[in-house]
Amino acid sequence: MSTKNWPLWEVFVRSKNGLEHRHFGSLHAADAEMALENARDVYTRRNEGISIWVVESKNITASNPEHNGEMFEPAQDKVYRHPTFYELPDEVKYM
Amino acid sequence: MNNTNLYHYILGIADNSLILGQRMGELCGHGPSLETDIACTNISLDLFGQVRSYYKYAAKIANDGRTEDDIAMLRKERDYVNVLLAEQPNTDFAYTMARHFLFDVYHFLFLTELQKSKDLTLAAIATKSLKEVSYHQRFSTDWIKRLGDGTEESHQKMQNAINDLWTYTDELFHQTDADKAMVAEGIGVDVTKLKAAYYEKVNAILEEATLSIPESKYFQKGGKIGIHTEHMGYLLTELQYMQRTYPNMEW
């Protein structure tokens, strides 16, 4: 019997129209089709979603935590980059 | 009971799903991978959801004080009228998927027709169940193809499962007296008319999966009249354990 593991996939689910796909978790599957079916069963069985994306984890390029200083800290003291000086109308949701 | 035939007809549909659901539920915590484990358990819960509607309706027709749970859990082996295919054990994952596939193709064709039943309750249950069963069919068909057209070992295992389970397929198209009576009233589905479409579809998928179609013309039967294989008693022992040991318990 083969003991080789199926590759790892990342699962993104859109919970309803108008919202973006969000990362829900990961799972193992032999190919994209199986990853979609597994994602359906593992992550949307309680009515969490209306659309699923799957992508093989190895295709994701991640930032290196060791570089967090140069990557993210320079943005910490630049409050003027936040659009906090506008008043949002009540009708605008999901901001 | 006003309508004995209708009562027995409903049990004929419901028992298939109950027993198959119990078989799929056995994989909870024992599936070959976390993902397939959850998938099989989901399918099991779909089937149990469907049987609740059927048994609730059967209890109403019977009108003898028994509840849906009594009918589902407290009959004796000979009073269950599921097809033999449904009770066959999870010998390995190939058997589990082959059994499910051979039932799903039938189930889909059956529910499609049941939607046209003159009995509006049955028609409504059929319509609601059909989406679930479409997915079951897609899931099991995928696995037939993956394992059939996979490695040498997976091919052999799937071929073994198909060979062993093939003998239980013909019974799907047998009619009981209750079936015939319900067909005559426009309530039941004439399963004999589904046979050609069934074998056409099953054969096409098996061919695509590079599996050979068994040539045996010998078919097992009996489940529909309560005569079961040796596996059924063990299955019921587990299914009924709680209600038999602690009568009327609830949680």
mmCIF file of C-alpha atoms in Angstrom:
data_model
loop_
_atom_site.group_PDB
_atom_site.id
_atom_site.type_symbol
_atom_site.label_atom_id
_atom_site.label_comp_id
_atom_site.label_asym_id
_atom_site.label_seq_id
_atom_site.Cartn_x
_atom_site.Cartn_y
_atom_site.Cartn_z
ATOM 1 C CA MET A 1 0.000 0.000 0.000
ATOM 2 C CA SER A 2 1.226 3.482 -0.806
ATOM 3 C CA THR A 3 1.849 5.593 2.258
ATOM 4 C CA LYS A 4 2.622 8.717 0.288
ATOM 5 C CA ASN A 5 0.512 11.695 1.351
ATOM 6 C CA TRP A 6 -1.656 13.624 -1.086
ATOM 7 C CA PRO A 7 -0.449 17.173 -1.676
ATOM 8 C CA LEU A 8 -1.692 19.994 0.515
ATOM 9 C CA TRP A 9 -4.254 22.521 -0.775
ATOM 10 C CA GLU A 10 -5.392 25.867 0.595
ATOM 11 C CA VAL A 11 -9.126 26.507 0.630
ATOM 12 C CA PHE A 12 -10.798 29.883 0.077
ATOM 13 C CA VAL A 13 -14.542 30.249 0.574
ATOM 14 C CA ARG A 14 -16.886 33.078 -0.336
ATOM 15 C CA SER A 15 -19.613 33.078 2.276
ATOM 16 C CA LYS A 16 -22.067 35.183 0.280
ATOM 17 C CA ASN A 17 -22.349 37.319 -2.810
ATOM 18 C CA GLY A 18 -20.572 40.639 -2.489
ATOM 19 C CA LEU A 19 -17.996 39.322 -0.043
ATOM 20 C CA GLU A 20 -14.517 38.249 -1.008
ATOM 21 C CA HIS A 21 -13.191 34.697 -0.783
ATOM 22 C CA ARG A 22 -11.498 34.190 2.568
ATOM 23 C CA HIS A 23 -8.923 31.643 3.583
ATOM 24 C CA PHE A 24 -10.732 28.868 5.465
ATOM 25 C CA GLY A 25 -8.007 26.307 5.973
ATOM 26 C CA SER A 26 -6.160 23.548 4.197
ATOM 27 C CA LEU A 27 -6.642 19.899 3.293
ATOM 28 C CA HIS A 28 -5.098 17.012 1.398
ATOM 29 C CA ALA A 29 -6.268 15.896 -2.044
ATOM 30 C CA ALA A 30 -4.846 14.078 -5.049
ATOM 31 C CA ASP A 31 -5.842 16.773 -7.552
ATOM 32 C CA ALA A 32 -7.853 19.972 -7.941
ATOM 33 C CA GLU A 33 -11.186 18.237 -8.522
ATOM 34 C CA MET A 34 -10.812 16.151 -5.363
ATOM 35 C CA ALA A 35 -9.644 19.219 -3.463
ATOM 36 C CA LEU A 36 -12.889 21.012 -4.399
ATOM 37 C CA GLU A 37 -15.034 18.081 -3.271
ATOM 38 C CA ASN A 38 -13.074 17.674 -0.058
ATOM 39 C CA ALA A 39 -13.330 21.402 0.601
ATOM 40 C CA ARG A 40 -17.076 21.218 0.057
ATOM 41 C CA ASP A 41 -17.356 18.427 2.627
ATOM 42 C CA VAL A 42 -14.871 19.731 5.177
ATOM 43 C CA TYR A 43 -15.539 23.474 5.096
ATOM 44 C CA THR A 44 -19.042 24.177 3.743
ATOM 45 C CA ARG A 45 -21.186 21.452 5.287
ATOM 46 C CA ARG A 46 -22.720 23.937 7.734
ATOM 47 C CA ASN A 47 -23.824 26.292 4.987
ATOM 48 C CA GLU A 48 -20.715 28.471 5.177
ATOM 49 C CA GLY A 49 -20.296 29.183 1.506
ATOM 50 C CA ILE A 50 -21.508 29.749 -2.031
ATOM 51 C CA SER A 51 -18.176 29.526 -3.837
ATOM 52 C CA ILE A 52 -14.896 27.743 -3.258
ATOM 53 C CA TRP A 53 -11.382 28.304 -4.583
ATOM 54 C CA VAL A 54 -8.623 25.802 -4.030
ATOM 55 C CA VAL A 55 -4.956 26.280 -4.767
ATOM 56 C CA GLU A 56 -2.138 23.890 -4.155
ATOM 57 C CA SER A 57 -0.169 25.176 -1.177
ATOM 58 C CA LYS A 58 3.166 24.927 -2.957
ATOM 59 C CA ASN A 59 1.964 27.573 -5.432
ATOM 60 C CA ILE A 60 1.651 30.176 -2.695
ATOM 61 C CA THR A 61 4.657 32.409 -2.156
ATOM 62 C CA ALA A 62 4.804 33.507 1.457
ATOM 63 C CA SER A 63 6.739 36.322 3.060
ATOM 64 C CA ASN A 64 9.522 35.271 5.366
ATOM 65 C CA PRO A 65 8.769 36.002 9.058
ATOM 66 C CA GLU A 66 12.453 36.841 9.542
ATOM 67 C CA HIS A 67 11.990 39.824 7.260
ATOM 68 C CA ASN A 68 9.010 41.209 9.150
ATOM 69 C CA GLY A 69 11.055 44.168 10.360
ATOM 70 C CA GLU A 70 11.823 45.569 6.955
ATOM 71 C CA MET A 71 8.555 44.379 5.437
ATOM 72 C CA PHE A 72 5.979 45.663 7.902
ATOM 73 C CA GLU A 73 7.376 47.857 10.637
ATOM 74 C CA PRO A 74 7.946 50.921 8.426
ATOM 75 C CA ALA A 75 4.147 51.142 7.984
ATOM 76 C CA GLN A 76 3.413 51.228 11.693
ATOM 77 C CA ASP A 77 3.927 54.967 12.249
ATOM 78 C CA LYS A 78 2.193 56.254 9.111
ATOM 79 C CA VAL A 79 -1.309 56.919 10.414
ATOM 80 C CA TYR A 80 -1.899 59.386 7.590
ATOM 81 C CA ARG A 81 -2.162 56.422 5.230
ATOM 82 C CA HIS A 82 -5.420 55.390 6.917
ATOM 83 C CA PRO A 83 -8.524 56.993 5.434
ATOM 84 C CA THR A 84 -9.824 57.721 8.931
ATOM 85 C CA PHE A 85 -10.659 61.348 8.257
ATOM 86 C CA TYR A 86 -13.727 60.647 6.159
ATOM 87 C CA GLU A 87 -17.235 60.081 7.393
ATOM 88 C CA LEU A 88 -18.746 56.928 5.947
ATOM 89 C CA PRO A 89 -22.412 57.002 4.962
ATOM 90 C CA ASP A 90 -24.445 54.383 6.866
ATOM 91 C CA GLU A 91 -25.407 52.698 3.601
ATOM 92 C CA VAL A 92 -21.836 51.564 2.974
ATOM 93 C CA LYS A 93 -21.369 48.154 4.430
ATOM 94 C CA TYR A 94 -18.395 45.818 4.651
ATOM 95 C CA MET A 95 -15.719 48.545 4.870
ATOM 96 C CA MET B 1 -54.205 0.862 8.924
ATOM 97 C CA ASN B 2 -55.971 2.602 6.052
ATOM 98 C CA ASN B 3 -53.256 2.176 3.498
ATOM 99 C CA THR B 4 -51.039 -0.811 4.186
ATOM 100 C CA ASN B 5 -49.556 -0.727 0.714
ATOM 101 C CA LEU B 6 -48.482 2.887 1.002
ATOM 102 C CA TYR B 7 -46.939 2.175 4.411
ATOM 103 C CA HIS B 8 -44.912 -0.731 3.045
ATOM 104 C CA TYR B 9 -44.004 1.246 -0.023
ATOM 105 C CA ILE B 10 -42.549 4.062 2.091
ATOM 106 C CA LEU B 11 -40.543 1.566 4.163
ATOM 107 C CA GLY B 12 -39.153 0.078 0.958
ATOM 108 C CA ILE B 13 -37.674 3.449 0.063
ATOM 109 C CA ALA B 14 -36.657 4.513 3.556
ATOM 110 C CA ASP B 15 -34.979 1.288 4.664
ATOM 111 C CA ASN B 16 -32.507 1.465 1.760
ATOM 112 C CA SER B 17 -31.332 4.880 2.888
ATOM 113 C CA LEU B 18 -31.338 4.004 6.583
ATOM 114 C CA ILE B 19 -29.210 0.895 6.180
ATOM 115 C CA LEU B 20 -26.864 2.480 3.658
ATOM 116 C CA GLY B 21 -26.602 5.532 5.913
ATOM 117 C CA GLN B 22 -25.657 3.296 8.818
ATOM 118 C CA ARG B 23 -22.944 1.677 6.704
ATOM 119 C CA MET B 24 -21.516 5.048 5.680
ATOM 120 C CA GLY B 25 -21.740 6.269 9.275
ATOM 121 C CA GLU B 26 -19.547 3.358 10.354
ATOM 122 C CA LEU B 27 -16.667 5.200 8.695
ATOM 123 C CA CYS B 28 -16.969 8.077 11.175
ATOM 124 C CA GLY B 29 -13.506 8.193 12.713
ATOM 125 C CA HIS B 30 -12.394 5.271 10.525
ATOM 126 C CA GLY B 31 -12.267 6.765 7.020
ATOM 127 C CA PRO B 32 -9.103 6.344 4.965
ATOM 128 C CA SER B 33 -8.296 10.053 5.343
ATOM 129 C CA LEU B 34 -9.783 12.899 7.345
ATOM 130 C CA GLU B 35 -11.343 14.349 4.189
ATOM 131 C CA THR B 36 -13.003 11.141 2.979
ATOM 132 C CA ASP B 37 -14.061 10.359 6.536
ATOM 133 C CA ILE B 38 -16.017 13.620 6.707
ATOM 134 C CA ALA B 39 -17.368 13.135 3.187
ATOM 135 C CA CYS B 40 -18.762 9.686 4.042
ATOM 136 C CA THR B 41 -20.222 10.929 7.303
ATOM 137 C CA ASN B 42 -21.875 13.832 5.464
ATOM 138 C CA ILE B 43 -23.427 11.385 3.030
ATOM 139 C CA SER B 44 -24.628 9.306 5.953
ATOM 140 C CA LEU B 45 -26.268 12.360 7.525
ATOM 141 C CA ASP B 46 -27.906 13.285 4.204
ATOM 142 C CA LEU B 47 -29.438 9.821 4.069
ATOM 143 C CA PHE B 48 -30.586 9.932 7.696
ATOM 144 C CA GLY B 49 -32.176 13.307 7.021
ATOM 145 C CA GLN B 50 -34.101 11.796 4.136
ATOM 146 C CA VAL B 51 -35.286 8.803 6.137
ATOM 147 C CA ARG B 52 -36.629 11.013 8.896
ATOM 148 C CA SER B 53 -39.069 12.511 6.393
ATOM 149 C CA TYR B 54 -40.065 9.067 5.113
ATOM 150 C CA TYR B 55 -40.509 7.473 8.539
ATOM 151 C CA LYS B 56 -42.403 10.464 9.856
ATOM 152 C CA TYR B 57 -44.780 10.051 6.948
ATOM 153 C CA ALA B 58 -44.946 6.282 7.486
ATOM 154 C CA ALA B 59 -45.807 6.836 11.152
ATOM 155 C CA LYS B 60 -48.641 9.124 10.113
ATOM 156 C CA ILE B 61 -49.970 6.552 7.653
ATOM 157 C CA ALA B 62 -49.627 3.704 10.184
ATOM 158 C CA ASN B 63 -51.408 5.788 12.820
ATOM 159 C CA ASP B 64 -50.857 3.132 15.496
ATOM 160 C CA GLY B 65 -49.009 5.196 18.095
ATOM 161 C CA ARG B 66 -45.537 4.398 16.817
ATOM 162 C CA THR B 67 -43.184 7.320 16.141
ATOM 163 C CA GLU B 68 -40.658 7.730 13.314
ATOM 164 C CA ASP B 69 -37.986 6.483 15.745
ATOM 165 C CA ASP B 70 -39.958 3.374 16.657
ATOM 166 C CA ILE B 71 -40.318 2.463 13.006
ATOM 167 C CA ALA B 72 -36.673 3.166 12.217
ATOM 168 C CA MET B 73 -35.107 1.548 15.266
ATOM 169 C CA LEU B 74 -37.346 -1.105 16.727
ATOM 170 C CA ARG B 75 -38.291 -3.516 13.972
ATOM 171 C CA LYS B 76 -36.876 -7.022 13.768
ATOM 172 C CA GLU B 77 -34.537 -8.069 10.984
ATOM 173 C CA ARG B 78 -37.229 -9.726 8.879
ATOM 174 C CA ASP B 79 -39.301 -6.529 8.981
ATOM 175 C CA TYR B 80 -36.629 -4.452 7.229
ATOM 176 C CA VAL B 81 -37.131 -4.410 3.487
ATOM 177 C CA ASN B 82 -33.958 -2.759 2.205
ATOM 178 C CA VAL B 83 -32.152 -4.220 -0.805
ATOM 179 C CA LEU B 84 -29.265 -6.567 -0.013
ATOM 180 C CA LEU B 85 -26.833 -4.184 -1.694
ATOM 181 C CA ALA B 86 -27.314 -1.545 1.011
ATOM 182 C CA GLU B 87 -26.320 -3.835 3.893
ATOM 183 C CA GLN B 88 -23.065 -5.148 2.390
ATOM 184 C CA PRO B 89 -20.091 -4.370 4.652
ATOM 185 C CA ASN B 90 -17.260 -1.847 4.271
ATOM 186 C CA THR B 91 -14.752 -4.566 3.396
ATOM 187 C CA ASP B 92 -12.375 -1.856 2.176
ATOM 188 C CA PHE B 93 -12.792 1.625 0.703
ATOM 189 C CA ALA B 94 -13.265 0.185 -2.792
ATOM 190 C CA TYR B 95 -16.251 -1.832 -1.525
ATOM 191 C CA THR B 96 -17.640 1.219 0.247
ATOM 192 C CA MET B 97 -17.471 3.335 -2.895
ATOM 193 C CA ALA B 98 -18.589 0.553 -5.257
ATOM 194 C CA ARG B 99 -21.628 -0.183 -3.081
ATOM 195 C CA HIS B 100 -22.460 3.486 -2.896
ATOM 196 C CA PHE B 101 -21.989 4.013 -6.613
ATOM 197 C CA LEU B 102 -24.166 1.023 -7.555
ATOM 198 C CA PHE B 103 -26.875 2.385 -5.286
ATOM 199 C CA ASP B 104 -26.469 6.079 -6.197
ATOM 200 C CA VAL B 105 -27.094 5.554 -9.897
ATOM 201 C CA TYR B 106 -30.316 3.738 -9.019
ATOM 202 C CA HIS B 107 -31.238 6.250 -6.308
ATOM 203 C CA PHE B 108 -30.882 9.186 -8.690
ATOM 204 C CA LEU B 109 -33.054 7.583 -11.380
ATOM 205 C CA PHE B 110 -35.606 6.520 -8.771
ATOM 206 C CA LEU B 111 -35.959 9.932 -7.103
ATOM 207 C CA THR B 112 -36.169 11.668 -10.466
ATOM 208 C CA GLU B 113 -39.280 9.578 -11.199
ATOM 209 C CA LEU B 114 -40.656 9.793 -7.652
ATOM 210 C CA GLN B 115 -40.880 13.561 -8.090
ATOM 211 C CA LYS B 116 -43.842 12.877 -10.387
ATOM 212 C CA SER B 117 -45.694 10.830 -7.774
ATOM 213 C CA LYS B 118 -49.347 11.602 -7.201
ATOM 214 C CA ASP B 119 -48.501 11.463 -3.497
ATOM 215 C CA LEU B 120 -47.381 15.024 -2.873
ATOM 216 C CA THR B 121 -45.460 14.211 0.310
ATOM 217 C CA LEU B 122 -43.327 11.604 -1.455
ATOM 218 C CA ALA B 123 -42.853 13.910 -4.439
ATOM 219 C CA ALA B 124 -41.660 16.701 -2.146
ATOM 220 C CA ILE B 125 -39.211 14.445 -0.292
ATOM 221 C CA ALA B 126 -37.883 13.238 -3.639
ATOM 222 C CA THR B 127 -37.294 16.767 -4.902
ATOM 223 C CA LYS B 128 -35.524 17.761 -1.715
ATOM 224 C CA SER B 129 -33.352 14.621 -1.671
ATOM 225 C CA LEU B 130 -32.371 14.767 -5.309
ATOM 226 C CA LYS B 131 -29.763 17.506 -4.881
ATOM 227 C CA GLU B 132 -28.072 15.532 -2.142
ATOM 228 C CA VAL B 133 -28.128 12.358 -4.152
ATOM 229 C CA SER B 134 -26.721 14.167 -7.211
ATOM 230 C CA TYR B 135 -23.687 14.985 -5.114
ATOM 231 C CA HIS B 136 -23.442 11.439 -3.722
ATOM 232 C CA GLN B 137 -23.429 10.140 -7.260
ATOM 233 C CA ARG B 138 -20.761 12.589 -8.308
ATOM 234 C CA PHE B 139 -18.609 11.663 -5.307
ATOM 235 C CA SER B 140 -18.841 7.895 -5.717
ATOM 236 C CA THR B 141 -18.480 8.084 -9.510
ATOM 237 C CA ASP B 142 -15.265 10.053 -9.079
ATOM 238 C CA TRP B 143 -13.895 7.380 -6.787
ATOM 239 C CA ILE B 144 -14.861 4.574 -9.156
ATOM 240 C CA LYS B 145 -12.828 6.313 -11.850
ATOM 241 C CA ARG B 146 -9.920 7.223 -9.591
ATOM 242 C CA LEU B 147 -9.463 3.757 -8.190
ATOM 243 C CA GLY B 148 -10.449 1.879 -11.349
ATOM 244 C CA ASP B 149 -8.122 3.926 -13.538
ATOM 245 C CA GLY B 150 -5.514 4.430 -10.818
ATOM 246 C CA THR B 151 -2.668 2.134 -9.854
ATOM 247 C CA GLU B 152 -2.539 -1.586 -10.510
ATOM 248 C CA GLU B 153 -3.436 -2.232 -6.874
ATOM 249 C CA SER B 154 -6.338 0.235 -6.742
ATOM 250 C CA HIS B 155 -7.675 -1.140 -10.036
ATOM 251 C CA GLN B 156 -7.628 -4.690 -8.701
ATOM 252 C CA LYS B 157 -9.345 -3.703 -5.464
ATOM 253 C CA MET B 158 -12.098 -1.828 -7.276
ATOM 254 C CA GLN B 159 -12.564 -4.663 -9.741
ATOM 255 C CA ASN B 160 -12.907 -7.119 -6.832
ATOM 256 C CA ALA B 161 -15.530 -4.910 -5.208
ATOM 257 C CA ILE B 162 -17.541 -4.549 -8.426
ATOM 258 C CA ASN B 163 -17.331 -8.301 -9.053
ATOM 259 C CA ASP B 164 -18.611 -9.113 -5.556
ATOM 260 C CA LEU B 165 -21.367 -6.495 -5.420
ATOM 261 C CA TRP B 166 -22.668 -6.968 -8.964
ATOM 262 C CA THR B 167 -24.843 -9.869 -7.887
ATOM 263 C CA TYR B 168 -26.920 -7.501 -5.725
ATOM 264 C CA THR B 169 -27.794 -5.029 -8.492
ATOM 265 C CA ASP B 170 -30.689 -6.850 -10.138
ATOM 266 C CA GLU B 171 -32.763 -6.769 -6.963
ATOM 267 C CA LEU B 172 -33.027 -2.993 -7.275
ATOM 268 C CA PHE B 173 -35.519 -3.593 -10.093
ATOM 269 C CA HIS B 174 -37.694 -6.224 -8.409
ATOM 270 C CA GLN B 175 -41.188 -5.266 -7.371
ATOM 271 C CA THR B 176 -43.012 -6.221 -4.186
ATOM 272 C CA ASP B 177 -46.793 -6.442 -4.040
ATOM 273 C CA ALA B 178 -46.861 -3.040 -2.375
ATOM 274 C CA ASP B 179 -44.698 -1.635 -5.182
ATOM 275 C CA LYS B 180 -47.069 -2.934 -7.836
ATOM 276 C CA ALA B 181 -50.116 -1.581 -6.029
ATOM 277 C CA MET B 182 -48.530 1.850 -5.679
ATOM 278 C CA VAL B 183 -47.431 1.945 -9.311
ATOM 279 C CA ALA B 184 -51.015 1.165 -10.313
ATOM 280 C CA GLU B 185 -52.225 4.131 -8.265
ATOM 281 C CA GLY B 186 -49.701 6.520 -9.808
ATOM 282 C CA ILE B 187 -47.931 6.912 -6.481
ATOM 283 C CA GLY B 188 -45.037 4.517 -6.908
ATOM 284 C CA VAL B 189 -42.209 4.369 -9.414
ATOM 285 C CA ASP B 190 -42.144 1.446 -11.825
ATOM 286 C CA VAL B 191 -38.555 0.373 -11.112
ATOM 287 C CA THR B 192 -38.574 -2.207 -13.905
ATOM 288 C CA LYS B 193 -38.495 0.733 -16.313
ATOM 289 C CA LEU B 194 -35.308 2.115 -14.748
ATOM 290 C CA LYS B 195 -33.260 -1.000 -15.384
ATOM 291 C CA ALA B 196 -32.065 -0.225 -18.910
ATOM 292 C CA ALA B 197 -31.002 3.332 -18.050
ATOM 293 C CA TYR B 198 -29.275 2.046 -14.912
ATOM 294 C CA TYR B 199 -27.103 -0.545 -16.603
ATOM 295 C CA GLU B 200 -26.336 1.800 -19.458
ATOM 296 C CA LYS B 201 -25.031 4.442 -17.081
ATOM 297 C CA VAL B 202 -23.198 2.018 -14.793
ATOM 298 C CA ASN B 203 -21.547 0.281 -17.724
ATOM 299 C CA ALA B 204 -20.440 3.566 -19.287
ATOM 300 C CA ILE B 205 -18.779 4.694 -16.050
ATOM 301 C CA LEU B 206 -17.152 1.328 -15.408
ATOM 302 C CA GLU B 207 -15.756 1.364 -18.924
ATOM 303 C CA GLU B 208 -14.385 4.840 -18.433
ATOM 304 C CA ALA B 209 -12.800 3.585 -15.207
ATOM 305 C CA THR B 210 -11.168 0.755 -17.237
ATOM 306 C CA LEU B 211 -13.099 -1.794 -15.164
ATOM 307 C CA SER B 212 -14.651 -4.856 -16.706
ATOM 308 C CA ILE B 213 -18.340 -5.543 -16.339
ATOM 309 C CA PRO B 214 -19.068 -8.870 -14.653
ATOM 310 C CA GLU B 215 -20.691 -11.391 -16.954
ATOM 311 C CA SER B 216 -22.444 -13.411 -14.266
ATOM 312 C CA LYS B 217 -26.174 -13.770 -14.790
ATOM 313 C CA TYR B 218 -26.732 -15.019 -11.258
ATOM 314 C CA PHE B 219 -28.285 -12.422 -9.004
ATOM 315 C CA GLN B 220 -29.094 -12.440 -5.289
ATOM 316 C CA LYS B 221 -32.450 -11.291 -3.988
ATOM 317 C CA GLY B 222 -34.521 -11.339 -0.828
ATOM 318 C CA GLY B 223 -33.923 -8.043 0.966
ATOM 319 C CA LYS B 224 -37.139 -6.523 -0.326
ATOM 320 C CA ILE B 225 -39.151 -9.278 1.353
ATOM 321 C CA GLY B 226 -37.104 -9.263 4.549
ATOM 322 C CA ILE B 227 -34.697 -12.111 3.829
ATOM 323 C CA HIS B 228 -31.271 -10.641 4.424
ATOM 324 C CA THR B 229 -27.615 -11.599 4.144
ATOM 325 C CA GLU B 230 -25.625 -12.639 7.205
ATOM 326 C CA HIS B 231 -24.354 -9.060 7.605
ATOM 327 C CA MET B 232 -27.732 -7.559 8.456
ATOM 328 C CA GLY B 233 -28.024 -8.884 12.017
ATOM 329 C CA TYR B 234 -24.710 -7.364 13.041
ATOM 330 C CA LEU B 235 -25.623 -4.057 11.451
ATOM 331 C CA LEU B 236 -28.941 -3.936 13.302
ATOM 332 C CA THR B 237 -27.295 -4.893 16.586
ATOM 333 C CA GLU B 238 -25.190 -1.776 16.373
ATOM 334 C CA LEU B 239 -27.950 0.436 14.962
ATOM 335 C CA GLN B 240 -30.475 -0.602 17.624
ATOM 336 C CA TYR B 241 -28.142 -1.020 20.576
ATOM 337 C CA MET B 242 -29.148 2.128 22.464
ATOM 338 C CA GLN B 243 -32.918 1.692 22.138
ATOM 339 C CA ARG B 244 -32.721 -2.027 22.958
ATOM 340 C CA THR B 245 -30.498 -1.556 25.998
ATOM 341 C CA TYR B 246 -32.114 1.607 27.333
ATOM 342 C CA PRO B 247 -35.688 1.516 26.021
ATOM 343 C CA ASN B 248 -37.206 4.950 25.337
ATOM 344 C CA MET B 249 -33.976 6.750 26.166
ATOM 345 C CA GLU B 250 -33.618 10.252 24.739
ATOM 346 C CA TRP B 251 -30.828 12.776 24.545
#
